Structures are given as C-alpha cells and as structure tokens.
Amino acid sequence: PGIAVLWLPAGVLGRLLSLITGWDVTNCVPPLVGLESFILWGLSLYLIFRILCEHLPGKENPKQQAWRAFLLLLNIPVLFYATNRTSIVHAGELFLALLSVQALLRRNMGRAVFFMTWLMVTRPNDALIFLLLLGTMLNDMKTSGIRDVLEKKWKWLLLVTLLLGTFIISIYDLMF
C-alpha cells in the first residue's frame, strides 16, 4: 500500500490527462509512473548529495561531492528499475530510505519514524531500517546516558513505529 501513496501524483495526473484527452486511464498512468520513478531517482541523487555535503569531509568542494553522489547512486541498480522496470518499487524505496537517513542524521526523529514506517509499508523487506533508529538510540545512550535517552521517549518511538507498520501491513494482507 505504501507505493500506491508514493505513486499517487502519477495516478492523479494520469486521471486528469485521461479526462482532458479522452484516452483510457490505463494508457495514461503507466508512462507517468515511469516518469515519476525516474524523478524519484533524481531526487535520490539530490538527497545523497545533501547527505554527503552535510556529513562527510570535503564540504568545501560541492563539485567533488556531486561526483561522489552520482557514482554512489550508479553503484546501486536503481536506475535500471527507474527507467526499464518502472512498476517495481525500487526507486521509491530508495527515496524513502534516504529521507529516513537524512532525518536521522538531522535528529528529526518524528520525520525519521514517519518515513521508516512508510518505507516498511511500501516494502516489508525494508523493515530492517529500524535498526538505524535503534543504532541512533544506542549511540545517544553512549554519549548522553541511558536516562536522558529514555526521557526522550526513544523506546516509545521505536515501539509505535514498529507496531504501526506491522498493523498497516497486516490489514493490507488480510484485505488482499
């Protein structure tokens, strides 16, 4: 169900295009989903660039970081799925994972939990991304002490996210 939400703009635009032109909506939506998959690939490239610029050495040379981001993204076979196999979720999946990582690095835990849950609902195989949340929590425990971390309601964030994702996936599996 998560990828349907991610592809909603393509679906709405396809529906509008079919109303305007009179074409069948089933002929309008697939090319737009393909275009959106490629746009998500491009946005993923931008997110990798932003993460590299904010958190790795070489901030003074954005051109070098842009090349690093581009080469890093080319090492992941997502471009194939964003251009040839556009109905597969990989481009959207990578985009949501990068949004989750960026939110974690910026310590915006609410956004991180939201994107991680959306990612898990998009593709349940990616539920292991919650280990990043757990790792960030453990790192905070190491630096600021367990009491401070527990006061920040980390355990509840983790529990609510996992339960929410599991609930959504379970309801979806029961319906279909």
PDB file of C-alpha atoms in Angstrom:
ATOM      1  CA  PRO A   1       0.000   0.000   0.000  1.00  0.00           C
ATOM      2  CA  GLY A   2       2.894   2.412   0.550  1.00  0.00           C
ATOM      3  CA  ILE A   3       3.950   2.574  -3.083  1.00  0.00           C
ATOM      4  CA  ALA A   4       0.389   3.453  -4.094  1.00  0.00           C
ATOM      5  CA  VAL A   5       0.660   6.561  -1.938  1.00  0.00           C
ATOM      6  CA  LEU A   6       4.072   7.327  -3.407  1.00  0.00           C
ATOM      7  CA  TRP A   7       2.729   6.983  -6.944  1.00  0.00           C
ATOM      8  CA  LEU A   8      -0.430   8.966  -6.205  1.00  0.00           C
ATOM      9  CA  PRO A   9       0.762  12.071  -8.104  1.00  0.00           C
ATOM     10  CA  ALA A  10       1.254   9.994 -11.264  1.00  0.00           C
ATOM     11  CA  GLY A  11      -2.176   8.423 -10.824  1.00  0.00           C
ATOM     12  CA  VAL A  12      -3.918  11.755 -10.320  1.00  0.00           C
ATOM     13  CA  LEU A  13      -2.086  13.315 -13.260  1.00  0.00           C
ATOM     14  CA  GLY A  14      -2.935  10.272 -15.406  1.00  0.00           C
ATOM     15  CA  ARG A  15      -6.581  10.558 -14.437  1.00  0.00           C
ATOM     16  CA  LEU A  16      -6.630  14.266 -15.298  1.00  0.00           C
ATOM     17  CA  LEU A  17      -4.895  13.586 -18.606  1.00  0.00           C
ATOM     18  CA  SER A  18      -7.446  10.908 -19.461  1.00  0.00           C
ATOM     19  CA  LEU A  19     -10.312  13.271 -18.644  1.00  0.00           C
ATOM     20  CA  ILE A  20      -8.834  16.030 -20.797  1.00  0.00           C
ATOM     21  CA  THR A  21      -7.840  13.890 -23.782  1.00  0.00           C
ATOM     22  CA  GLY A  22     -10.445  11.134 -23.584  1.00  0.00           C
ATOM     23  CA  TRP A  23      -7.747   8.448 -23.561  1.00  0.00           C
ATOM     24  CA  ASP A  24      -8.142   5.393 -21.412  1.00  0.00           C
ATOM     25  CA  VAL A  25      -6.662   5.959 -17.952  1.00  0.00           C
ATOM     26  CA  THR A  26      -4.844   2.613 -18.132  1.00  0.00           C
ATOM     27  CA  ASN A  27      -2.844   4.028 -21.058  1.00  0.00           C
ATOM     28  CA  CYS A  28      -2.025   7.295 -19.274  1.00  0.00           C
ATOM     29  CA  VAL A  29      -0.870   6.124 -15.844  1.00  0.00           C
ATOM     30  CA  PRO A  30       1.979   3.668 -16.666  1.00  0.00           C
ATOM     31  CA  PRO A  31       4.143   6.210 -18.549  1.00  0.00           C
ATOM     32  CA  LEU A  32       3.577   8.732 -15.780  1.00  0.00           C
ATOM     33  CA  VAL A  33       4.559   6.160 -13.136  1.00  0.00           C
ATOM     34  CA  GLY A  34       7.718   5.602 -15.168  1.00  0.00           C
ATOM     35  CA  LEU A  35       8.393   9.335 -15.273  1.00  0.00           C
ATOM     36  CA  GLU A  36       7.782   9.602 -11.544  1.00  0.00           C
ATOM     37  CA  SER A  37      10.149   6.672 -10.900  1.00  0.00           C
ATOM     38  CA  PHE A  38      12.864   8.499 -12.801  1.00  0.00           C
ATOM     39  CA  ILE A  39      12.116  11.724 -10.916  1.00  0.00           C
ATOM     40  CA  LEU A  40      12.419   9.791  -7.632  1.00  0.00           C
ATOM     41  CA  TRP A  41      15.797   8.515  -8.840  1.00  0.00           C
ATOM     42  CA  GLY A  42      16.854  12.110  -9.478  1.00  0.00           C
ATOM     43  CA  LEU A  43      15.590  13.201  -6.063  1.00  0.00           C
ATOM     44  CA  SER A  44      17.535  10.316  -4.519  1.00  0.00           C
ATOM     45  CA  LEU A  45      20.658  11.634  -6.217  1.00  0.00           C
ATOM     46  CA  TYR A  46      19.988  15.043  -4.702  1.00  0.00           C
ATOM     47  CA  LEU A  47      19.434  13.536  -1.225  1.00  0.00           C
ATOM     48  CA  ILE A  48      22.703  11.605  -1.429  1.00  0.00           C
ATOM     49  CA  PHE A  49      24.440  14.840  -2.438  1.00  0.00           C
ATOM     50  CA  ARG A  50      22.893  16.719   0.511  1.00  0.00           C
ATOM     51  CA  ILE A  51      23.855  13.969   2.970  1.00  0.00           C
ATOM     52  CA  LEU A  52      27.423  13.921   1.654  1.00  0.00           C
ATOM     53  CA  CYS A  53      27.712  17.709   1.822  1.00  0.00           C
ATOM     54  CA  GLU A  54      26.355  17.877   5.359  1.00  0.00           C
ATOM     55  CA  HIS A  55      28.120  14.931   6.953  1.00  0.00           C
ATOM     56  CA  LEU A  56      31.304  13.953   5.119  1.00  0.00           C
ATOM     57  CA  PRO A  57      34.648  15.673   4.644  1.00  0.00           C
ATOM     58  CA  GLY A  58      35.029  17.751   1.521  1.00  0.00           C
ATOM     59  CA  LYS A  59      32.150  20.150   2.216  1.00  0.00           C
ATOM     60  CA  GLU A  60      34.206  22.907   0.646  1.00  0.00           C
ATOM     61  CA  ASN A  61      34.091  21.194  -2.751  1.00  0.00           C
ATOM     62  CA  PRO A  62      30.463  20.611  -3.802  1.00  0.00           C
ATOM     63  CA  LYS A  63      31.521  19.544  -7.294  1.00  0.00           C
ATOM     64  CA  GLN A  64      33.501  16.657  -5.817  1.00  0.00           C
ATOM     65  CA  GLN A  65      30.542  15.703  -3.604  1.00  0.00           C
ATOM     66  CA  ALA A  66      28.245  15.771  -6.635  1.00  0.00           C
ATOM     67  CA  TRP A  67      30.506  13.283  -8.439  1.00  0.00           C
ATOM     68  CA  ARG A  68      30.658  11.103  -5.326  1.00  0.00           C
ATOM     69  CA  ALA A  69      26.858  11.133  -5.075  1.00  0.00           C
ATOM     70  CA  PHE A  70      26.450  10.298  -8.755  1.00  0.00           C
ATOM     71  CA  LEU A  71      28.965   7.433  -8.646  1.00  0.00           C
ATOM     72  CA  LEU A  72      27.446   6.100  -5.432  1.00  0.00           C
ATOM     73  CA  LEU A  73      23.976   6.079  -6.943  1.00  0.00           C
ATOM     74  CA  LEU A  74      25.240   4.380 -10.107  1.00  0.00           C
ATOM     75  CA  ASN A  75      26.580   1.538  -7.947  1.00  0.00           C
ATOM     76  CA  ILE A  76      23.000   0.744  -6.972  1.00  0.00           C
ATOM     77  CA  PRO A  77      20.981  -0.781  -9.830  1.00  0.00           C
ATOM     78  CA  VAL A  78      18.062   1.560  -9.190  1.00  0.00           C
ATOM     79  CA  LEU A  79      18.489   3.415 -12.483  1.00  0.00           C
ATOM     80  CA  PHE A  80      17.516   0.215 -14.306  1.00  0.00           C
ATOM     81  CA  TYR A  81      14.317  -0.005 -12.263  1.00  0.00           C
ATOM     82  CA  ALA A  82      13.640   3.711 -12.635  1.00  0.00           C
ATOM     83  CA  THR A  83      13.830   3.505 -16.426  1.00  0.00           C
ATOM     84  CA  ASN A  84      13.064  -0.056 -17.612  1.00  0.00           C
ATOM     85  CA  ARG A  85      11.080  -1.734 -14.836  1.00  0.00           C
ATOM     86  CA  THR A  86       9.169   1.277 -13.577  1.00  0.00           C
ATOM     87  CA  SER A  87       6.374  -0.686 -11.920  1.00  0.00           C
ATOM     88  CA  ILE A  88       8.851  -2.110  -9.392  1.00  0.00           C
ATOM     89  CA  VAL A  89       9.169  -0.126  -6.175  1.00  0.00           C
ATOM     90  CA  HIS A  90      12.958   0.292  -6.001  1.00  0.00           C
ATOM     91  CA  ALA A  91      13.206   3.970  -6.980  1.00  0.00           C
ATOM     92  CA  GLY A  92      10.567   4.993  -4.441  1.00  0.00           C
ATOM     93  CA  GLU A  93      12.043   2.636  -1.878  1.00  0.00           C
ATOM     94  CA  LEU A  94      15.491   4.224  -2.185  1.00  0.00           C
ATOM     95  CA  PHE A  95      13.987   7.692  -1.960  1.00  0.00           C
ATOM     96  CA  LEU A  96      12.115   6.861   1.263  1.00  0.00           C
ATOM     97  CA  ALA A  97      15.208   5.182   2.752  1.00  0.00           C
ATOM     98  CA  LEU A  98      17.310   8.261   2.021  1.00  0.00           C
ATOM     99  CA  LEU A  99      14.656  10.545   3.518  1.00  0.00           C
ATOM    100  CA  SER A 100      14.765   8.346   6.639  1.00  0.00           C
ATOM    101  CA  VAL A 101      18.549   8.502   6.856  1.00  0.00           C
ATOM    102  CA  GLN A 102      18.602  12.257   6.320  1.00  0.00           C
ATOM    103  CA  ALA A 103      16.017  12.749   9.069  1.00  0.00           C
ATOM    104  CA  LEU A 104      18.034  10.544  11.430  1.00  0.00           C
ATOM    105  CA  LEU A 105      21.239  12.433  10.696  1.00  0.00           C
ATOM    106  CA  ARG A 106      19.463  15.706  11.416  1.00  0.00           C
ATOM    107  CA  ARG A 107      17.999  14.155  14.590  1.00  0.00           C
ATOM    108  CA  ASN A 108      14.454  14.803  13.404  1.00  0.00           C
ATOM    109  CA  MET A 109      13.050  11.620  14.907  1.00  0.00           C
ATOM    110  CA  GLY A 110       9.406  12.271  14.080  1.00  0.00           C
ATOM    111  CA  ARG A 111      10.190  12.553  10.366  1.00  0.00           C
ATOM    112  CA  ALA A 112      12.517   9.551  10.555  1.00  0.00           C
ATOM    113  CA  VAL A 113       9.812   7.390  12.107  1.00  0.00           C
ATOM    114  CA  PHE A 114       7.263   8.583   9.542  1.00  0.00           C
ATOM    115  CA  PHE A 115       9.483   7.780   6.543  1.00  0.00           C
ATOM    116  CA  MET A 116      10.662   4.482   8.038  1.00  0.00           C
ATOM    117  CA  THR A 117       7.072   3.382   8.588  1.00  0.00           C
ATOM    118  CA  TRP A 118       6.153   4.435   5.039  1.00  0.00           C
ATOM    119  CA  LEU A 119       9.173   2.521   3.741  1.00  0.00           C
ATOM    120  CA  MET A 120       8.187  -0.600   5.674  1.00  0.00           C
ATOM    121  CA  VAL A 121       4.632  -0.375   4.347  1.00  0.00           C
ATOM    122  CA  THR A 122       5.991   0.102   0.819  1.00  0.00           C
ATOM    123  CA  ARG A 123       8.187  -2.972   1.002  1.00  0.00           C
ATOM    124  CA  PRO A 124       8.161  -5.093   4.179  1.00  0.00           C
ATOM    125  CA  ASN A 125      11.661  -6.392   3.363  1.00  0.00           C
ATOM    126  CA  ASP A 126      12.960  -2.979   4.407  1.00  0.00           C
ATOM    127  CA  ALA A 127      11.781  -3.319   7.999  1.00  0.00           C
ATOM    128  CA  LEU A 128      15.429  -3.703   8.990  1.00  0.00           C
ATOM    129  CA  ILE A 129      15.857   0.046   8.504  1.00  0.00           C
ATOM    130  CA  PHE A 130      14.573   0.314  12.058  1.00  0.00           C
ATOM    131  CA  LEU A 131      17.974  -0.955  13.122  1.00  0.00           C
ATOM    132  CA  LEU A 132      19.237   2.508  12.120  1.00  0.00           C
ATOM    133  CA  LEU A 133      16.794   4.020  14.588  1.00  0.00           C
ATOM    134  CA  LEU A 134      17.929   1.564  17.232  1.00  0.00           C
ATOM    135  CA  GLY A 135      21.589   2.279  16.446  1.00  0.00           C
ATOM    136  CA  THR A 136      21.000   6.019  16.727  1.00  0.00           C
ATOM    137  CA  MET A 137      19.268   5.446  20.044  1.00  0.00           C
ATOM    138  CA  LEU A 138      22.175   3.353  21.334  1.00  0.00           C
ATOM    139  CA  ASN A 139      24.670   5.962  20.157  1.00  0.00           C
ATOM    140  CA  ASP A 140      22.745   8.632  22.043  1.00  0.00           C
ATOM    141  CA  MET A 141      22.790   6.385  25.123  1.00  0.00           C
ATOM    142  CA  LYS A 142      26.545   6.133  24.845  1.00  0.00           C
ATOM    143  CA  THR A 143      27.042   9.883  24.565  1.00  0.00           C
ATOM    144  CA  SER A 144      24.368  11.268  26.880  1.00  0.00           C
ATOM    145  CA  GLY A 145      23.483   8.384  29.170  1.00  0.00           C
ATOM    146  CA  ILE A 146      20.581   5.994  29.300  1.00  0.00           C
ATOM    147  CA  ARG A 147      18.423   8.210  31.489  1.00  0.00           C
ATOM    148  CA  ASP A 148      18.478  11.117  29.032  1.00  0.00           C
ATOM    149  CA  VAL A 149      17.652   8.825  26.120  1.00  0.00           C
ATOM    150  CA  LEU A 150      14.743   7.173  27.897  1.00  0.00           C
ATOM    151  CA  GLU A 151      13.435  10.591  28.859  1.00  0.00           C
ATOM    152  CA  LYS A 152      13.396  11.460  25.160  1.00  0.00           C
ATOM    153  CA  LYS A 153      10.883   8.633  24.694  1.00  0.00           C
ATOM    154  CA  TRP A 154      13.089   6.700  22.311  1.00  0.00           C
ATOM    155  CA  LYS A 155      11.655   3.334  23.254  1.00  0.00           C
ATOM    156  CA  TRP A 156       8.139   4.577  22.560  1.00  0.00           C
ATOM    157  CA  LEU A 157       9.108   5.954  19.165  1.00  0.00           C
ATOM    158  CA  LEU A 158      10.608   2.627  18.201  1.00  0.00           C
ATOM    159  CA  LEU A 159       7.682   0.613  19.529  1.00  0.00           C
ATOM    160  CA  VAL A 160       4.991   2.816  17.971  1.00  0.00           C
ATOM    161  CA  THR A 161       6.738   2.757  14.599  1.00  0.00           C
ATOM    162  CA  LEU A 162       7.104  -1.000  14.524  1.00  0.00           C
ATOM    163  CA  LEU A 163       3.536  -1.572  15.700  1.00  0.00           C
ATOM    164  CA  LEU A 164       2.089   0.930  13.240  1.00  0.00           C
ATOM    165  CA  GLY A 165       3.973  -0.567  10.302  1.00  0.00           C
ATOM    166  CA  THR A 166       3.056  -4.111  11.336  1.00  0.00           C
ATOM    167  CA  PHE A 167      -0.603  -3.137  11.759  1.00  0.00           C
ATOM    168  CA  ILE A 168      -0.818  -1.496   8.333  1.00  0.00           C
ATOM    169  CA  ILE A 169       0.862  -4.450   6.616  1.00  0.00           C
ATOM    170  CA  SER A 170      -1.374  -6.927   8.450  1.00  0.00           C
ATOM    171  CA  ILE A 171      -4.574  -5.108   7.485  1.00  0.00           C
ATOM    172  CA  TYR A 172      -3.405  -4.905   3.887  1.00  0.00           C
ATOM    173  CA  ASP A 173      -2.560  -8.623   3.803  1.00  0.00           C
ATOM    174  CA  LEU A 174      -5.949  -9.516   5.279  1.00  0.00           C
ATOM    175  CA  MET A 175      -7.779  -7.418   2.697  1.00  0.00           C
ATOM    176  CA  PHE A 176      -5.967  -8.812  -0.324  1.00  0.00           C
TER     177      PHE A 176
END
